[in-house]
Amino acid sequence: MSSNIVLGQNQYGKAEVRVVKITRDTRRHEIEDLNVTSQLRGDFEAAHLEGDNTHVVATDTQKNTIYAFARDGIGSPEAFLLRLGEHFTSSFDWVTGGRWEAESYGWDRIQAHGSGHHHSFVRTGQEVRTAVLVRDGAAAHLISGLTDLTVLKSTQSGFVGFDRDKYTTLPETTDRILATDVSARWRFKTGTDFTAVDFNKSYADIKALLLEAFTEKYSHALQQTLFDMGAKVLEAHPEIDEIRFSMPNKHHFLVDLSPFGLDNPNEVFFAADRPYGLIEATVQRDDTVPADLAWAGITGFC
């Protein structure tokens, strides 16, 4: 092999470990549902170059560790990832860091006879909660987020004043449907004492703020609404340094009902699934310290 060919950055692990934890210490059971990925970084050169697996923590071992840790409860996806990251970086001298990711799926109690059932649940369909932990030596970067939060406002949105050239056919409008699937990830300040953060409370509050900001102002463009949503979160949560969004514009086109002798006073629409506008941006503090390593491996903005 040529002497000028070397091993670059690398990581490995077990992807998408589905784990469901039922807490049944009382008649009223609790459910926690995660999809967890564990990837380790460190001294794995010999495995790649020599086939020497001495330092390899088997991906099956990583899977089993996830299940074993779930036995003691999950609590929040962020807290669970922090436990995993601490375990792998402290238990194996050659593991210097890694990347741990989780999706969390929500369940509600089925309503029966006027109250939530003790042990029967129905999947909630609003959004998927996400978390990513990246460790590099002593530094830990934690990113929380959500995907597939579908929102729509039926008025108080328009789109005018955009540039026009010979290929522009889109008419201006001051009253349109604005709809999107919100994907957002927010990064906690580097050095945050994660033991002092109630991640479940933080997540619920940030989701509520995103929804409030979507409703509050007349939207001149999805870009403006995106920025307002991010700014509202940063103003309320000083522990968050930046928030990144990926938001498709889910177009709704007014249907022409005139061939049927009917008017359409902005009431009947065709919901197009593609093509769609895709708006992506980062909203951050002006003194934010970049943390490129934290975002490595996250496709696009979210």
Coordinates of C-alpha atoms in Angstrom, one line a residue:
M1 CA 0.0 0.0 0.0
S2 CA 1.3 3.5 -0.8
S3 CA 2.9 5.2 2.1
N4 CA 1.0 8.4 1.4
I5 CA -2.4 6.8 2.2
V6 CA -3.5 7.1 5.8
L7 CA -6.6 6.6 7.9
G8 CA -8.7 9.7 8.4
Q9 CA -11.5 10.5 10.8
N10 CA -13.6 7.4 11.7
Q11 CA -16.2 6.2 14.1
Y12 CA -18.3 3.0 14.4
G13 CA -21.1 1.6 16.5
K14 CA -24.6 0.1 16.5
A15 CA -27.3 2.1 14.7
E16 CA -31.0 2.4 15.5
V17 CA -31.4 0.2 18.6
R18 CA -35.1 0.1 19.3
V19 CA -35.8 0.0 23.1
V20 CA -39.1 0.3 24.8
K21 CA -39.0 0.6 28.6
I22 CA -42.2 -0.1 30.7
T23 CA -42.0 1.0 34.3
R24 CA -44.5 -1.2 36.2
D25 CA -43.7 -0.6 39.8
T26 CA -47.4 0.5 40.4
R27 CA -50.7 -0.4 38.7
R28 CA -50.2 2.7 36.6
H29 CA -47.5 1.8 34.1
E30 CA -45.2 4.3 32.3
I31 CA -43.8 3.9 28.8
E32 CA -40.6 5.2 27.2
D33 CA -39.8 4.5 23.6
L34 CA -36.4 5.3 22.0
N35 CA -34.4 4.6 18.8
V36 CA -30.8 4.9 19.9
T37 CA -27.5 5.0 17.9
S38 CA -24.1 4.6 19.6
Q39 CA -20.9 5.5 17.7
L40 CA -17.4 5.4 19.3
R41 CA -14.3 7.5 18.4
G42 CA -10.8 6.9 19.6
D43 CA -7.8 4.6 18.9
F44 CA -9.1 2.2 16.3
E45 CA -6.3 2.5 13.8
A46 CA -5.1 -1.1 14.3
A47 CA -8.5 -2.5 13.5
H48 CA -8.6 -0.6 10.2
L49 CA -5.0 -1.1 9.1
E50 CA -4.0 -4.4 10.7
G51 CA -7.2 -6.3 11.4
D52 CA -6.3 -6.2 15.1
N53 CA -9.6 -6.0 17.0
T54 CA -8.0 -5.6 20.5
H55 CA -9.6 -2.1 21.0
V56 CA -12.9 -2.9 19.3
V57 CA -15.9 -2.6 21.6
A58 CA -18.2 -4.8 19.5
T59 CA -21.3 -3.1 18.1
D60 CA -23.3 -5.9 19.7
T61 CA -21.8 -4.9 23.1
Q62 CA -22.9 -1.4 22.5
K63 CA -26.5 -2.6 21.7
N64 CA -26.5 -4.7 24.9
T65 CA -25.3 -1.7 27.0
I66 CA -28.2 0.4 25.7
Y67 CA -30.7 -2.3 26.8
A68 CA -28.9 -2.8 30.2
F69 CA -29.0 1.0 30.9
A70 CA -32.7 1.1 30.0
R71 CA -33.3 -1.3 32.9
D72 CA -32.7 1.6 35.3
G73 CA -35.0 3.9 33.4
I74 CA -34.5 6.5 30.7
G75 CA -35.9 9.7 32.1
S76 CA -35.2 11.8 29.0
P77 CA -33.3 11.0 25.8
E78 CA -30.7 13.6 26.7
A79 CA -30.0 12.2 30.2
F80 CA -29.9 8.7 28.7
L81 CA -27.3 9.7 26.1
L82 CA -25.2 11.4 28.7
R83 CA -25.1 8.2 30.8
L84 CA -24.1 6.2 27.7
G85 CA -21.4 8.7 26.7
E86 CA -19.9 8.7 30.2
H87 CA -19.9 4.9 30.4
F88 CA -18.1 4.3 27.1
T89 CA -15.5 7.1 27.5
S90 CA -14.7 6.1 31.1
S91 CA -14.8 2.4 30.8
F92 CA -12.4 2.0 27.8
D93 CA -9.1 4.0 27.9
W94 CA -8.8 4.1 24.1
V95 CA -12.3 5.5 23.6
T96 CA -11.8 9.3 23.5
G97 CA -15.2 10.4 22.4
G98 CA -18.2 9.5 20.4
R99 CA -21.6 10.4 19.1
W100 CA -24.8 9.1 20.6
E101 CA -28.2 9.9 19.1
A102 CA -31.8 9.2 20.0
E103 CA -35.3 9.6 18.7
S104 CA -38.0 9.6 21.2
Y105 CA -41.6 8.6 20.4
G106 CA -44.5 9.8 22.4
W107 CA -47.4 7.8 23.8
D108 CA -50.6 9.0 25.4
R109 CA -52.9 7.0 27.6
I110 CA -56.0 5.8 26.0
Q111 CA -59.0 7.5 27.5
A112 CA -61.4 4.9 29.0
H113 CA -64.5 5.7 31.1
G114 CA -63.4 9.4 31.5
S115 CA -59.8 8.9 32.5
G116 CA -56.4 7.7 31.2
H117 CA -56.0 3.9 31.2
H118 CA -53.4 2.5 33.6
H119 CA -51.6 0.4 31.0
S120 CA -53.1 1.0 27.5
F121 CA -51.5 3.7 25.2
V122 CA -51.9 5.2 21.8
R123 CA -49.0 6.7 19.8
T124 CA -49.1 10.5 19.6
G125 CA -48.5 11.8 16.1
Q126 CA -47.4 15.4 16.5
E127 CA -43.6 15.1 16.3
V128 CA -40.6 13.0 17.0
R129 CA -38.2 14.2 19.7
T130 CA -34.5 14.0 19.0
A131 CA -31.2 14.3 20.9
V132 CA -27.6 14.1 20.0
L133 CA -24.5 13.9 22.3
V134 CA -21.0 14.4 20.9
R135 CA -18.1 13.9 23.2
D136 CA -14.5 14.8 22.4
G137 CA -12.2 14.2 25.4
A138 CA -13.6 16.2 28.3
A139 CA -15.8 18.4 26.0
A140 CA -19.5 17.4 25.6
H141 CA -21.9 19.0 23.1
L142 CA -25.6 18.3 23.5
I143 CA -28.2 19.0 20.9
S144 CA -31.9 18.6 21.5
G145 CA -34.6 18.9 18.8
L146 CA -37.7 17.7 17.1
T147 CA -38.8 16.7 13.6
D148 CA -42.1 16.4 11.7
L149 CA -44.0 19.0 13.8
T150 CA -46.7 19.9 11.2
V151 CA -48.3 23.3 11.6
L152 CA -50.6 25.4 9.6
K153 CA -52.2 28.9 9.8
S154 CA -55.2 29.6 7.6
T155 CA -54.6 33.3 7.3
Q156 CA -52.3 36.1 8.5
S157 CA -49.7 35.1 5.9
G158 CA -48.7 36.6 2.5
F159 CA -45.9 36.8 0.0
V160 CA -45.4 40.0 -2.0
G161 CA -42.5 42.1 -3.2
F162 CA -40.3 39.3 -4.4
D163 CA -38.1 39.7 -7.4
R164 CA -39.7 39.0 -10.8
D165 CA -38.0 38.0 -14.1
K166 CA -39.2 36.4 -17.3
Y167 CA -39.5 33.0 -15.6
T168 CA -41.7 34.3 -12.7
T169 CA -45.3 33.3 -12.8
L170 CA -46.1 33.2 -9.1
P171 CA -48.8 35.8 -8.3
E172 CA -48.5 37.9 -5.2
T173 CA -50.9 37.3 -2.3
T174 CA -51.6 39.0 1.0
D175 CA -53.8 36.1 2.3
R176 CA -52.6 32.6 2.0
I177 CA -52.3 29.3 3.9
L178 CA -48.9 29.0 5.6
A179 CA -48.0 25.4 6.4
T180 CA -44.7 23.6 7.2
D181 CA -43.2 20.6 8.9
V182 CA -40.8 22.0 11.5
S183 CA -37.5 20.3 12.1
A184 CA -35.4 22.1 14.7
R185 CA -32.3 21.3 16.7
W186 CA -31.0 23.5 19.5
R187 CA -27.5 23.3 21.0
F188 CA -26.9 23.9 24.7
K189 CA -24.0 26.2 25.6
T190 CA -20.7 24.5 25.8
G191 CA -19.9 24.0 29.5
T192 CA -23.5 23.8 30.6
D193 CA -24.0 21.8 33.8
F194 CA -26.3 19.2 32.3
T195 CA -27.1 17.7 35.7
A196 CA -28.9 20.9 36.5
V197 CA -31.2 20.8 33.4
D198 CA -34.6 19.3 33.5
F199 CA -34.6 18.1 29.9
N200 CA -38.2 17.1 29.7
K201 CA -39.4 20.5 31.0
S202 CA -37.0 22.3 28.7
Y203 CA -38.2 20.3 25.7
A204 CA -41.9 21.0 26.5
D205 CA -41.3 24.7 27.0
I206 CA -39.3 25.1 23.8
K207 CA -41.9 23.3 21.7
A208 CA -44.6 25.5 23.2
L209 CA -42.5 28.6 22.3
L210 CA -42.0 27.5 18.8
L211 CA -45.8 27.0 18.4
E212 CA -46.6 30.3 20.0
A213 CA -44.1 32.2 17.7
F214 CA -45.6 30.5 14.6
T215 CA -49.0 32.0 15.5
E216 CA -48.2 35.4 16.8
K217 CA -47.4 37.7 13.8
Y218 CA -48.5 38.3 10.3
S219 CA -46.0 36.2 8.2
H220 CA -44.5 38.1 5.2
A221 CA -42.5 34.9 4.4
L222 CA -41.7 31.6 6.0
Q223 CA -38.1 33.0 6.5
Q224 CA -39.4 35.7 8.8
T225 CA -41.5 33.3 10.8
L226 CA -38.6 30.9 11.1
F227 CA -36.4 33.7 12.6
D228 CA -39.2 34.8 15.0
M229 CA -39.5 31.2 16.2
G230 CA -35.8 30.9 16.9
A231 CA -35.5 34.3 18.5
K232 CA -38.3 33.5 20.9
V233 CA -36.6 30.4 22.1
L234 CA -33.2 32.1 22.6
E235 CA -34.8 35.0 24.5
A236 CA -36.4 32.6 27.0
H237 CA -33.6 30.1 27.3
P238 CA -30.1 31.6 28.0
E239 CA -28.7 28.1 28.2
I240 CA -29.3 27.6 24.4
D241 CA -26.6 29.0 22.1
E242 CA -28.2 28.4 18.7
I243 CA -31.1 26.7 17.0
R244 CA -31.2 25.4 13.5
F245 CA -34.3 24.9 11.3
S246 CA -35.3 23.0 8.2
M247 CA -38.8 24.0 7.2
P248 CA -40.5 23.0 3.9
N249 CA -43.1 25.4 2.6
K250 CA -46.1 23.0 2.2
H251 CA -47.9 24.8 -0.6
H252 CA -51.7 25.0 -0.8
F253 CA -53.0 26.2 -4.1
L254 CA -56.5 27.7 -4.6
V255 CA -58.7 25.4 -6.7
D256 CA -60.4 27.0 -9.7
L257 CA -64.1 26.1 -9.2
S258 CA -65.4 28.4 -12.0
P259 CA -65.8 25.5 -14.5
F260 CA -68.5 24.2 -12.2
G261 CA -70.2 27.5 -11.8
L262 CA -68.9 28.0 -8.3
D263 CA -66.9 30.7 -6.6
N264 CA -64.0 30.0 -4.3
P265 CA -63.6 32.7 -1.6
N266 CA -60.2 31.3 -0.4
E267 CA -61.8 28.2 1.0
V268 CA -60.9 25.1 -1.2
F269 CA -57.3 24.3 -1.8
F270 CA -55.1 21.6 -3.3
A271 CA -52.3 20.5 -0.9
A272 CA -49.3 19.8 -3.1
D273 CA -46.6 17.5 -1.6
R274 CA -43.9 18.4 -4.2
P275 CA -42.0 20.3 -5.4
Y276 CA -41.8 22.5 -2.3
G277 CA -39.8 25.5 -1.1
L278 CA -37.3 24.5 1.6
I279 CA -36.3 27.1 4.1
E280 CA -33.2 26.5 6.3
A281 CA -31.4 28.8 8.7
T282 CA -29.6 29.1 12.0
V283 CA -30.7 31.6 14.6
Q284 CA -28.0 32.2 17.1
R285 CA -26.6 34.7 19.6
D286 CA -24.1 37.3 18.2
D287 CA -21.4 35.9 20.6
T288 CA -22.0 32.2 19.9
V289 CA -18.8 30.2 19.8
P290 CA -18.9 27.8 16.8
A291 CA -19.1 24.1 17.6
D292 CA -18.7 22.5 14.3
L293 CA -17.9 19.1 15.9
A294 CA -21.3 19.1 17.5
W295 CA -23.0 19.2 14.2
A296 CA -20.8 16.7 12.3
G297 CA -22.9 13.9 11.0
I298 CA -26.2 15.8 11.0
T299 CA -27.4 16.0 7.4
G300 CA -28.1 19.5 6.2
F301 CA -29.4 21.8 8.9
C302 CA -31.5 19.2 10.8

